[in-house]
């Protein structure tokens, strides 16, 4: 058996271990089996019948699809454009832009959702208040100048439209991170050939660059779509207010009402959609050679000169940063400085205090939480990205039997509700034979669950990048007698490094901010920082929760910056050698 | 620490157990007797010996693991006080919502590997735990504290209460304009002014006092025409109320009072004629195969006794019934609000009620 086959089997086994437990738990729960079954009801298909015969399910499903498609469109439009600007153009301050664009990912979901309510709510939203101050029909400062005025708050965020825009904007950083490595790995030979033939820049970008980016952009779209199906905080805050349901909020209400079987039966709907998505993606990118841009020939990514447009491009990124990142962040900072949230005013300014920040640093549980969070930041991205790189390579570049199944398996955790995933791991590590591994109650069970949950992100990031690498590189090494393992680590991995670093950054951020999985898996010795924030939130200590959130975001910002610097260093080495 | 001195001090505190009993839970059927419950007898040497025995056992076990849904702040205070009182025994707390705690406890129970010693059983979780075999009779601990028999539920005891009323933002609506009855919120003048917390617990607990299920459904159907805004979670909804997002919130726990009012936040409790109180049902318990049995008993004894409850009272979770002389009781008396104690049955069947009521108010769960 060759080294490649052995490695493939090992990767398959690890993936099954990480993925099957949540899936089995999901299926068992739908059949009223397993640890949260209703013992008096017995095995039954009733949950499927009830879930899928209810007319509200189909309204909810339609809302979910519209929501996910809309959010994906917004995210891909902005995210891919920003990735192009940062990676392939001479836009100024690109490192700053990189950190600015990805900063939304650092904000914990519940705080981000609340921050948006405080920005766009018709009554207290700062954006609405500012717009009314300027353009109110009655006494707007600029109404007479503009010639028109608003009678009521111009932004009405509650409903499907608001949900789509806010969720879409939130996912921009995600698309950016998935596609930025792909843009980096693009051999400009084809663009140069087109330019030499007299094609204008716009045509080159549209007909060459963007088309070559199809696998990477599609991978991002597939992932964001699946993530939007599962997105909870924004639909809960902006949708529930006007009784607009999507599947995730429906599942939340079912779980709250102890209808775990029904919730899981709806969750199986997620799984089906995910399988269809993966198969569709596989079909679209079947002729992968068309997208291979990293070949045996050396190349240097070419920088496109934008001329005067470079400043316009930067202003676009800055506007995005101001509205989508800075404004919610400042709302959080304000919330962390006052004893209770009110619209900023002189009276509230007098009550500003740094007490909440002091508390963050003297929190008696803080040291343990910091240590554990550090373990998460180091281990979860490393394990996930190595596994994802191997899976993507086997799926995309080999003809090994079962590789499509491996691809589907690696994508499934994305659509398993976090509660089900957590319960699956609890059960797995409390029963034989895994009971022998003392992971339960330690930080390691959280690490394993997070690797499982984030694996889909890793594989989506790596698929696009792997497709860009031509098989001739691997073939050249193998022909030269280099073993497969060595070829992979010395030839393939360095070429995948930009995408791996992007993935690493996102996964580190996610590992820091995730709440649901750690919440169900932690013990007092394995508390993490996101749980301290959650504890404060639950205790009504909003200032402390916001202060922890602000500190967390700053820490994540530093990680992003470190990732970007590493990425650039690698790019320079590449360009130099 | 001088252990004998510590024990003497502890025994003196035990004489205050009657206060702890006064903070204790009520069942609707036992209300009259509980209200007139005689103070518990001062603890004798037998109790002292029993506690000492638990303490010595706990020291060998080293720690106690407590699962609850309390605020981090109060848990930190409790942990510090407990560990100071009983050196050598570490208190480890797992904090989650009632739902999180239940899911995890049931999973551990069914896997036959329980890692907690003491667990809260509120929100109807007791009955699920009982089915899963996670409940024990803790009469020995309750006897030691001196909890009157009529305040116990199958050998368990819960010293905390939740009052379900309504809250308002005084910057947006004057107290004099507020209705005194729940029916008053159906007045067209409140259209678009109400926020409803999406778990709808209030309406389940109001059921026996509003004339049964059909009356509540009728109320919710009319409430729906008031275009209420649904909000998720107690914390977020109160935060938005204080921020001025909406003027009135249904329901609001009275436990939010100490969170907002002392800080000068615009949060007020609507002076309704009556509000609904849960408590007096099943209480804290220990699983039969708890990893630290002595420490669990010791912690329950201390936590549900006067010392632990004195720390808790600042959260307004004490007995709100007239004459109990706790913070919430005094507040309700001052505002002429009558607390109605909800029978245990409604906590037990909360899921099925919620389903029906959610449909009625336009928030279908299924």
Short mmCIF file of C-alpha atoms in Angstrom, two decimals, chain B residues 42 113 122 147 161 224 238 245 349 360:
data_model
loop_
_atom_site.label_atom_id
_atom_site.label_comp_id
_atom_site.label_asym_id
_atom_site.label_seq_id
_atom_site.Cartn_x
_atom_site.Cartn_y
_atom_site.Cartn_z
CA UNK B 42 -32.27 25.74 66.53
CA UNK B 113 -21.18 9.03 33.95
CA UNK B 122 -36.00 24.84 37.73
CA UNK B 147 -36.70 23.45 56.25
CA UNK B 161 -38.60 32.54 43.38
CA UNK B 224 -51.62 39.76 18.48
CA UNK B 238 -34.57 44.34 29.31
CA UNK B 245 -36.36 50.60 22.05
CA UNK B 349 -46.38 21.00 31.45
CA UNK B 360 -52.32 31.91 19.21
#
